[in-house]
Coordinates of C-alpha atoms in Angstrom, one line a residue:
L312 CA 19.3 -97.8 -66.5
G313 CA 21.7 -94.9 -66.3
Q314 CA 21.4 -94.3 -70.0
W315 CA 17.6 -94.4 -69.9
F316 CA 17.7 -91.8 -67.1
E317 CA 20.0 -89.5 -69.2
E318 CA 17.6 -89.8 -72.1
H319 CA 14.5 -89.2 -69.9
P320 CA 15.4 -86.5 -67.4
S321 CA 11.9 -85.6 -66.5
E322 CA 10.9 -89.2 -65.6
A323 CA 14.2 -89.7 -63.8
R324 CA 13.4 -86.7 -61.5
T325 CA 10.0 -88.1 -60.7
I326 CA 11.4 -91.5 -59.8
V327 CA 14.2 -89.9 -57.6
A328 CA 11.5 -87.8 -55.9
K329 CA 9.5 -90.9 -55.1
I330 CA 12.5 -92.6 -53.7
V331 CA 13.4 -89.7 -51.5
E332 CA 9.8 -89.4 -50.3
A333 CA 9.6 -93.1 -49.4
A334 CA 12.9 -92.9 -47.5
A335 CA 11.6 -89.8 -45.6
A336 CA 8.5 -91.7 -44.8
R337 CA 10.4 -94.7 -43.5
E338 CA 12.6 -92.5 -41.3
A339 CA 9.6 -90.7 -40.0
A340 CA 7.9 -94.0 -39.1
R341 CA 11.1 -95.2 -37.4
K342 CA 11.3 -92.0 -35.3
A343 CA 7.6 -92.2 -34.5
R344 CA 8.0 -95.8 -33.2
E345 CA 10.9 -94.7 -31.1
L346 CA 8.9 -91.8 -29.7
T347 CA 5.9 -93.9 -28.8
R348 CA 7.9 -96.6 -27.2
R349 CA 10.3 -94.3 -25.3
K350 CA 9.6 -94.8 -21.6
G351 CA 7.8 -91.9 -20.0
V352 CA 7.0 -89.9 -23.2
L353 CA 3.3 -91.0 -23.1
D354 CA 3.1 -91.4 -19.3
V355 CA 0.2 -89.6 -17.6
S356 CA 2.7 -88.3 -15.0
N357 CA 3.9 -86.0 -17.7
L358 CA 0.7 -84.0 -17.5
P359 CA 1.1 -81.9 -14.4
G360 CA -1.4 -79.0 -14.3
K361 CA -3.0 -80.1 -17.5
L362 CA -5.2 -83.1 -16.9
A363 CA -7.6 -82.8 -13.9
D364 CA -8.2 -86.6 -13.5
C365 CA -11.2 -88.2 -11.8
Q366 CA -11.2 -90.5 -8.8
E367 CA -13.0 -93.4 -10.6
R368 CA -10.7 -96.1 -12.0
D369 CA -13.4 -98.0 -13.9
P370 CA -13.2 -96.8 -17.5
A371 CA -16.9 -97.7 -18.1
K372 CA -17.9 -95.1 -15.4
S373 CA -15.3 -92.4 -16.3
E374 CA -15.7 -89.4 -18.6
L375 CA -13.0 -87.1 -20.1
F376 CA -14.0 -83.6 -21.3
L377 CA -11.7 -82.1 -24.0
V378 CA -12.3 -78.4 -23.3
E379 CA -11.4 -75.5 -25.6
G380 CA -9.1 -73.1 -23.8
D381 CA -7.8 -72.5 -20.2
S382 CA -10.6 -70.3 -19.2
A383 CA -13.4 -72.8 -19.9
G384 CA -11.1 -75.5 -18.7
G385 CA -10.8 -73.8 -15.3
S386 CA -14.5 -73.5 -14.9
A387 CA -15.0 -77.1 -16.0
K388 CA -12.5 -78.3 -13.4
Q389 CA -14.4 -76.5 -10.7
G390 CA -17.9 -77.4 -11.9
R391 CA -17.3 -81.1 -12.7
N392 CA -18.1 -84.1 -10.6
R393 CA -14.6 -85.1 -9.5
E394 CA -15.7 -88.6 -8.8
N395 CA -16.0 -89.7 -12.4
Q396 CA -15.4 -86.6 -14.6
A397 CA -11.9 -85.7 -15.8
V398 CA -11.1 -82.4 -17.7
L399 CA -8.3 -81.8 -20.2
P400 CA -8.0 -78.2 -21.4
L401 CA -6.6 -77.9 -24.9
R402 CA -4.6 -74.7 -25.5
G403 CA -4.1 -73.1 -28.9
K404 CA -4.8 -74.5 -32.3
I405 CA -5.0 -78.3 -32.8
L406 CA -2.8 -79.7 -35.5
N407 CA -4.5 -80.7 -38.7
V408 CA -3.3 -84.3 -38.8
E409 CA -4.6 -84.7 -42.4
R410 CA -1.6 -82.6 -43.6
A411 CA 1.0 -83.7 -41.1
R412 CA 3.4 -86.7 -41.0
F413 CA 3.1 -89.1 -38.1
D414 CA 6.3 -87.9 -36.4
K415 CA 5.3 -84.3 -36.7
M416 CA 1.9 -85.1 -35.3
L417 CA 3.5 -86.7 -32.2
S418 CA 5.7 -83.7 -31.7
S419 CA 2.6 -81.5 -31.3
N420 CA 2.1 -80.7 -27.6
E421 CA -1.7 -80.8 -27.7
I422 CA -1.9 -84.1 -29.6
G423 CA 0.8 -85.7 -27.4
T424 CA -1.1 -84.5 -24.3
L425 CA -4.4 -86.0 -25.7
I426 CA -2.8 -89.3 -26.5
T427 CA -1.2 -89.5 -23.0
A428 CA -4.5 -88.7 -21.3
L429 CA -6.4 -91.4 -23.2
G430 CA -3.8 -94.0 -22.3
T431 CA -4.3 -96.1 -25.5
G432 CA -0.9 -95.3 -27.2
I433 CA -0.9 -94.5 -30.9
G434 CA 0.2 -96.1 -34.1
R435 CA -0.6 -99.3 -35.9
D436 CA 1.6 -101.5 -33.6
D437 CA 1.1 -99.6 -30.3
F438 CA -2.6 -98.6 -30.2
D439 CA -4.4 -100.7 -27.6
I440 CA -8.1 -99.7 -27.1
S441 CA -8.3 -102.0 -24.0
K442 CA -6.1 -99.5 -22.2
L443 CA -8.6 -96.6 -22.8
K444 CA -9.1 -94.9 -19.5
Y445 CA -12.4 -93.2 -20.2
H446 CA -15.4 -94.7 -22.1
K447 CA -17.0 -91.3 -22.6
I448 CA -14.7 -88.8 -24.4
I449 CA -16.6 -85.6 -24.8
I450 CA -15.5 -82.8 -27.1
M451 CA -16.6 -79.5 -25.5
T452 CA -16.0 -76.4 -27.6
D453 CA -17.6 -73.0 -27.9
A454 CA -20.8 -72.7 -29.9
D455 CA -19.2 -70.5 -32.5
V456 CA -17.2 -70.9 -35.8
D457 CA -13.9 -71.2 -33.9
G458 CA -15.3 -73.9 -31.7
A459 CA -16.6 -75.7 -34.8
H460 CA -13.1 -75.5 -36.3
I461 CA -11.4 -77.0 -33.2
R462 CA -14.1 -79.7 -33.1
T463 CA -13.5 -80.6 -36.7
L464 CA -9.7 -80.8 -36.2
L465 CA -10.2 -83.1 -33.2
L466 CA -12.7 -85.3 -35.2
T467 CA -10.1 -85.5 -38.0
F468 CA -7.5 -86.8 -35.5
F469 CA -9.9 -89.4 -34.0
F470 CA -11.1 -90.6 -37.4
R471 CA -7.6 -91.0 -38.8
H472 CA -5.7 -92.3 -35.8
M473 CA -8.2 -93.7 -33.3
R474 CA -11.2 -94.8 -35.4
E475 CA -11.8 -97.6 -33.0
L476 CA -12.9 -95.0 -30.4
I477 CA -15.6 -93.9 -32.8
E478 CA -16.6 -97.4 -33.8
G479 CA -16.8 -98.4 -30.1
G480 CA -19.2 -95.5 -29.4
Y481 CA -16.8 -93.8 -27.0
L482 CA -16.7 -90.3 -28.7
Y483 CA -19.3 -87.6 -28.0
I484 CA -19.8 -83.9 -28.7
A485 CA -21.2 -81.7 -26.0
Q486 CA -24.0 -79.3 -26.9
P487 CA -23.4 -76.2 -24.7
P488 CA -26.1 -73.5 -24.8
L489 CA -25.7 -70.4 -26.9
Y490 CA -28.3 -68.3 -24.9
K491 CA -29.6 -67.9 -21.4
V492 CA -33.0 -66.2 -21.1
T493 CA -34.7 -64.9 -18.0
R494 CA -38.3 -64.0 -17.7
G495 CA -39.3 -62.9 -14.2
R496 CA -37.8 -65.5 -11.9
S497 CA -37.7 -68.1 -14.6
E498 CA -34.3 -69.0 -16.2
R499 CA -33.8 -71.2 -19.2
Y500 CA -30.8 -72.2 -21.4
L501 CA -31.2 -72.4 -25.1
K502 CA -28.9 -74.4 -27.4
D503 CA -29.1 -72.3 -30.6
E504 CA -31.0 -69.7 -32.7
R505 CA -33.7 -72.1 -33.5
E506 CA -34.5 -72.8 -29.8
L507 CA -34.4 -69.1 -29.0
E508 CA -36.9 -68.4 -31.8
A509 CA -39.1 -71.2 -30.5
Y510 CA -38.9 -69.8 -27.0
L511 CA -39.8 -66.3 -28.1
I512 CA -42.7 -67.5 -30.3
E513 CA -44.0 -69.6 -27.4
G514 CA -44.2 -66.4 -25.3
G515 CA -45.5 -64.3 -28.1
L516 CA -48.4 -66.7 -28.8
D517 CA -49.7 -66.5 -25.2
G518 CA -53.2 -65.0 -25.6
A519 CA -52.7 -64.2 -29.3
V520 CA -55.5 -64.5 -31.9
L521 CA -55.0 -64.2 -35.7
T522 CA -58.1 -63.2 -37.6
T523 CA -58.0 -63.7 -41.4
A524 CA -59.9 -61.7 -44.0
D525 CA -62.8 -64.2 -44.1
G526 CA -63.4 -63.6 -40.3
A527 CA -62.0 -66.9 -39.1
D528 CA -60.1 -66.7 -35.8
H529 CA -57.0 -68.8 -35.3
A530 CA -55.8 -69.3 -31.7
G531 CA -54.2 -72.0 -29.6
A532 CA -53.2 -75.1 -31.6
E533 CA -54.5 -73.6 -34.8
L534 CA -52.4 -70.5 -34.5
I535 CA -49.3 -72.6 -33.6
H536 CA -49.9 -74.5 -36.9
V537 CA -50.1 -71.2 -38.8
V538 CA -46.9 -69.9 -37.2
D539 CA -45.1 -73.2 -37.9
L540 CA -46.0 -72.9 -41.5
A541 CA -44.7 -69.3 -41.5
R542 CA -41.5 -70.4 -39.9
N543 CA -41.0 -73.1 -42.4
V544 CA -41.5 -70.6 -45.3
V545 CA -39.1 -68.1 -43.7
S546 CA -36.5 -70.9 -43.2
I547 CA -36.7 -71.8 -46.9
L548 CA -36.4 -68.1 -48.0
A549 CA -33.3 -67.8 -45.8
N550 CA -31.6 -70.5 -48.0
L551 CA -32.1 -68.4 -51.2
H552 CA -29.1 -66.8 -52.9
P553 CA -28.7 -63.2 -51.8
R554 CA -29.4 -62.0 -55.4
Y555 CA -33.1 -63.0 -54.8
P556 CA -34.8 -60.5 -52.4
R557 CA -36.7 -62.6 -49.9
F558 CA -39.6 -60.1 -49.5
I559 CA -40.3 -60.2 -53.2
V560 CA -40.0 -64.0 -53.5
E561 CA -42.4 -64.2 -50.5
Q562 CA -45.0 -62.1 -52.2
A563 CA -44.5 -64.0 -55.4
A564 CA -45.3 -67.2 -53.5
I565 CA -48.5 -65.7 -52.1
A566 CA -49.4 -64.7 -55.7
G567 CA -48.8 -68.3 -57.0
A568 CA -46.0 -66.9 -59.2
L569 CA -43.5 -69.6 -58.2
D570 CA -45.5 -72.1 -60.2
P571 CA -43.8 -72.7 -63.6
A572 CA -47.2 -73.1 -65.2
T573 CA -48.2 -69.6 -64.2
L574 CA -45.2 -68.0 -65.8
A575 CA -45.4 -70.2 -68.9
N576 CA -48.6 -68.3 -69.8
A577 CA -47.8 -64.8 -70.9
E578 CA -51.2 -63.3 -69.9
H579 CA -51.0 -65.0 -66.4
A580 CA -47.4 -64.0 -66.0
K581 CA -48.2 -60.3 -66.7
A582 CA -51.2 -60.4 -64.3
A583 CA -48.9 -61.9 -61.6
A584 CA -46.3 -59.3 -62.1
D585 CA -48.8 -56.5 -61.7
Y586 CA -50.4 -58.1 -58.7
I587 CA -47.1 -58.6 -56.9
A588 CA -46.1 -55.0 -57.6
A589 CA -49.3 -53.8 -56.0
R590 CA -48.7 -56.0 -53.0
L591 CA -45.2 -54.6 -52.6
D592 CA -46.6 -51.1 -52.7
R593 CA -48.9 -51.9 -49.8
L594 CA -46.0 -53.3 -47.8
S595 CA -43.9 -50.2 -48.5
D596 CA -43.9 -46.8 -46.8
E597 CA -45.8 -44.1 -48.7
T598 CA -42.5 -42.5 -49.8
E599 CA -41.0 -45.8 -51.0
R600 CA -43.8 -47.0 -53.3
G601 CA -44.0 -47.1 -57.1
W602 CA -43.1 -50.7 -57.8
V603 CA -43.5 -51.8 -61.4
G604 CA -43.6 -55.5 -62.3
T605 CA -42.8 -56.9 -65.8
A606 CA -43.1 -60.4 -67.2
L607 CA -40.1 -61.5 -69.3
D608 CA -40.2 -63.6 -72.4
N609 CA -37.8 -66.1 -70.8
G610 CA -40.2 -67.0 -68.1
G611 CA -38.9 -64.6 -65.4
L612 CA -40.2 -61.5 -63.7
T613 CA -38.6 -58.2 -62.9
F614 CA -39.6 -55.6 -60.3
E615 CA -38.4 -52.0 -60.3
R616 CA -38.9 -48.8 -58.4
E617 CA -37.1 -45.5 -58.3
L618 CA -36.0 -44.7 -54.7
R619 CA -34.4 -41.3 -54.0
G620 CA -33.3 -41.0 -57.6
V621 CA -31.8 -44.5 -57.8
L622 CA -33.4 -47.2 -59.9
E623 CA -33.8 -50.4 -57.9
T624 CA -34.2 -53.6 -59.9
H625 CA -34.8 -57.2 -58.8
L626 CA -35.2 -60.4 -60.9
I627 CA -37.0 -63.6 -60.3
D628 CA -35.6 -65.8 -63.0
A629 CA -36.1 -69.3 -64.4
Q630 CA -33.3 -70.7 -62.3
L631 CA -35.1 -69.7 -59.1
I632 CA -38.4 -71.0 -60.3
A633 CA -36.8 -74.4 -61.1
S634 CA -35.1 -74.6 -57.7
S635 CA -36.1 -77.1 -55.0
D636 CA -36.6 -74.2 -52.6
A637 CA -39.2 -72.6 -54.9
R638 CA -40.9 -75.9 -55.3
K639 CA -41.2 -76.4 -51.5
I640 CA -42.7 -73.0 -51.1
N641 CA -45.0 -73.4 -54.1
E642 CA -46.5 -76.6 -52.5
R643 CA -47.8 -74.3 -49.7
T644 CA -49.3 -71.7 -52.0
A645 CA -53.0 -72.6 -51.2
E646 CA -52.4 -72.2 -47.5
L647 CA -50.5 -69.0 -48.0
Q648 CA -53.2 -67.5 -50.2
E649 CA -55.9 -68.4 -47.7
L650 CA -54.0 -66.6 -44.9
Y651 CA -52.3 -63.6 -46.6
T652 CA -54.1 -62.7 -49.9
K653 CA -55.8 -60.0 -47.8
A654 CA -54.4 -58.6 -44.6
A655 CA -55.0 -60.6 -41.5
I656 CA -55.2 -59.0 -38.0
L657 CA -53.0 -60.3 -35.2
R658 CA -54.4 -59.4 -31.7
V659 CA -52.3 -59.8 -28.6
K660 CA -54.0 -58.4 -25.5
D661 CA -54.8 -54.8 -26.4
N662 CA -52.6 -54.5 -29.5
E663 CA -53.6 -55.1 -33.1
V664 CA -51.3 -55.2 -36.2
E665 CA -51.9 -56.1 -39.9
I666 CA -50.2 -59.2 -41.2
R667 CA -49.5 -59.6 -44.9
S668 CA -46.8 -62.2 -45.1
P669 CA -45.3 -65.2 -43.2
S670 CA -42.2 -63.3 -42.2
Q671 CA -44.2 -60.4 -40.9
L672 CA -46.2 -62.9 -38.7
V673 CA -43.0 -64.5 -37.3
E674 CA -41.4 -61.1 -36.6
Q675 CA -44.5 -59.7 -34.8
V676 CA -45.0 -62.8 -32.6
M677 CA -41.3 -62.8 -31.7
S678 CA -41.4 -59.1 -31.0
V679 CA -44.2 -59.7 -28.5
G680 CA -42.3 -62.7 -27.0
R681 CA -39.2 -60.5 -26.4
K682 CA -41.1 -58.2 -24.0
G683 CA -39.9 -58.8 -20.4
V684 CA -37.1 -61.2 -21.5
N685 CA -33.5 -60.6 -20.5
L686 CA -31.3 -62.3 -23.1
Q687 CA -27.7 -63.3 -22.6
R688 CA -25.6 -64.7 -25.4
Y689 CA -22.5 -66.8 -24.5
K690 CA -19.6 -66.0 -26.8
G691 CA -17.6 -68.9 -25.2
L692 CA -17.7 -71.5 -22.5
G693 CA -15.3 -69.4 -20.5
E694 CA -18.1 -66.9 -19.9
M695 CA -20.0 -69.4 -17.8
N696 CA -19.2 -69.8 -14.1
P697 CA -18.7 -73.4 -12.8
D698 CA -22.3 -73.7 -11.6
Q699 CA -23.7 -72.7 -15.0
L700 CA -21.3 -75.1 -16.8
W701 CA -22.5 -77.9 -14.5
E702 CA -26.2 -77.1 -15.1
T703 CA -25.9 -76.9 -18.9
T704 CA -23.1 -79.1 -20.1
L705 CA -21.6 -81.4 -17.4
D706 CA -24.7 -82.7 -15.4
P707 CA -25.6 -86.1 -16.9
N708 CA -29.3 -85.5 -16.0
A709 CA -29.5 -82.2 -17.9
R710 CA -26.9 -82.1 -20.6
S711 CA -27.3 -82.8 -24.3
L712 CA -24.7 -85.0 -26.0
L713 CA -24.3 -86.2 -29.6
Q714 CA -22.6 -89.6 -30.1
V715 CA -20.1 -89.6 -33.0
S716 CA -20.6 -92.5 -35.5
V717 CA -19.4 -93.4 -39.0
R718 CA -22.2 -94.7 -41.2
E719 CA -20.3 -94.7 -44.6
A720 CA -16.6 -95.2 -43.9
D721 CA -15.5 -94.8 -47.5
E722 CA -17.5 -91.6 -48.0
A723 CA -16.2 -90.2 -44.7
D724 CA -12.7 -91.0 -45.7
D725 CA -13.1 -89.2 -48.9
L726 CA -14.7 -86.2 -47.2
F727 CA -11.9 -85.8 -44.6
A728 CA -9.3 -86.0 -47.4
K729 CA -11.1 -83.5 -49.5
L730 CA -11.9 -80.9 -46.8
M731 CA -8.8 -81.3 -44.6
G732 CA -6.1 -82.3 -47.0
D733 CA -3.5 -80.4 -49.0
D734 CA -5.2 -80.5 -52.4
V735 CA -7.1 -77.1 -52.8
D736 CA -9.0 -77.8 -56.0
P737 CA -11.4 -80.5 -54.7
R738 CA -12.1 -78.4 -51.6
R739 CA -12.9 -75.4 -53.6
E740 CA -15.2 -77.4 -55.9
F741 CA -16.9 -78.9 -52.9
I742 CA -17.5 -75.5 -51.3
Q743 CA -18.7 -73.8 -54.6
S744 CA -21.1 -76.6 -55.5
R745 CA -22.8 -76.3 -52.1
A746 CA -22.6 -72.5 -51.6
L747 CA -26.4 -72.0 -52.2
Q748 CA -27.3 -74.6 -49.5
V749 CA -25.7 -72.6 -46.7
A750 CA -28.3 -71.4 -44.2
N751 CA -26.0 -69.8 -41.5
L752 CA -22.7 -68.3 -42.5
D753 CA -20.4 -67.0 -39.8
V754 CA -17.7 -64.7 -41.4

């Protein structure tokens, strides 16, 4: 064997590295077992000032809120129902357990505190779900990208080391509101941008009438349907790659130019390019007109104008036409043409405005809906006082919770390894392959 090692130094180094790695893993496991079994290390009495426990001793009636930060943790402690709601503030960054050895994970203050609060122990030989102190474990983080990061790190920990909690239906995610809106004496909390948009549109449609070029009036339920169609189109446009200008694609949709059959015919493609350019001119200020549309031999369209001495060029190419987003919009072409081929008139009380596109309709209705509304955006849970936190996130009769479940364990296992592990290449490939599907990017 020694002679073979001398003749194959590269393979020998690999074997030795594997031996050292296995020995380190055995030593880490031994230390971890000692740590988990050491009297008092995972004792709840070691959590002074951290865990605000509840009075209830029946796990089935008890809830534990894992709260991001001391500020929100303080408000949650004051606003909770002390009878059955416990609060554990998590300070600082949670360890990514996908990249950490077991002994290193247990040396993390936040992870150790969490294990202690749950009462189940940790590890293959020491975890006992029957000792779980709370049958509702609720992750409560801010409604921003940092909160999403902390939530993901916690989910990674639970999936890798306490999957029985997920399988037993004990793990939940709180849905704190992102906005508070006030209109007169009425207050309302809204979970996200989508709910805010719906609220403003609801207010903007009060008493509104849309009259299309054929003289048909749309109000009430009919107008709600028209606006829902417009919102759907705007949502699809928002998914497009930034290289495709949404206002041009929108006008191309109204012209029927997102249909591959239209662009496959040279005469029809040229007519569509000219028609779209004329529509763009009507949408532009007088000093910003001069759009020229050109049909390309490869089945695409270009649109150009010279603005303040600078040539502006945009392309609608075959890749966009073949995309699922373009197909979805094209399926609505008939309705879009009926509503927007000629300008419609939106009347709200004494105001009138021309509408030439779905995005313009949504913007105008929301603009009306904003009048008289005081809007507050919560950057974090810590900005809410205890009463607000109770009303929105803690009160069982008013709050919104998502129960965490695992439908495809193998797929979830692969996803956690890919996104949270050490290997960069699979993560980069995953992100790049889905880059065009991103609707909301917080950078």
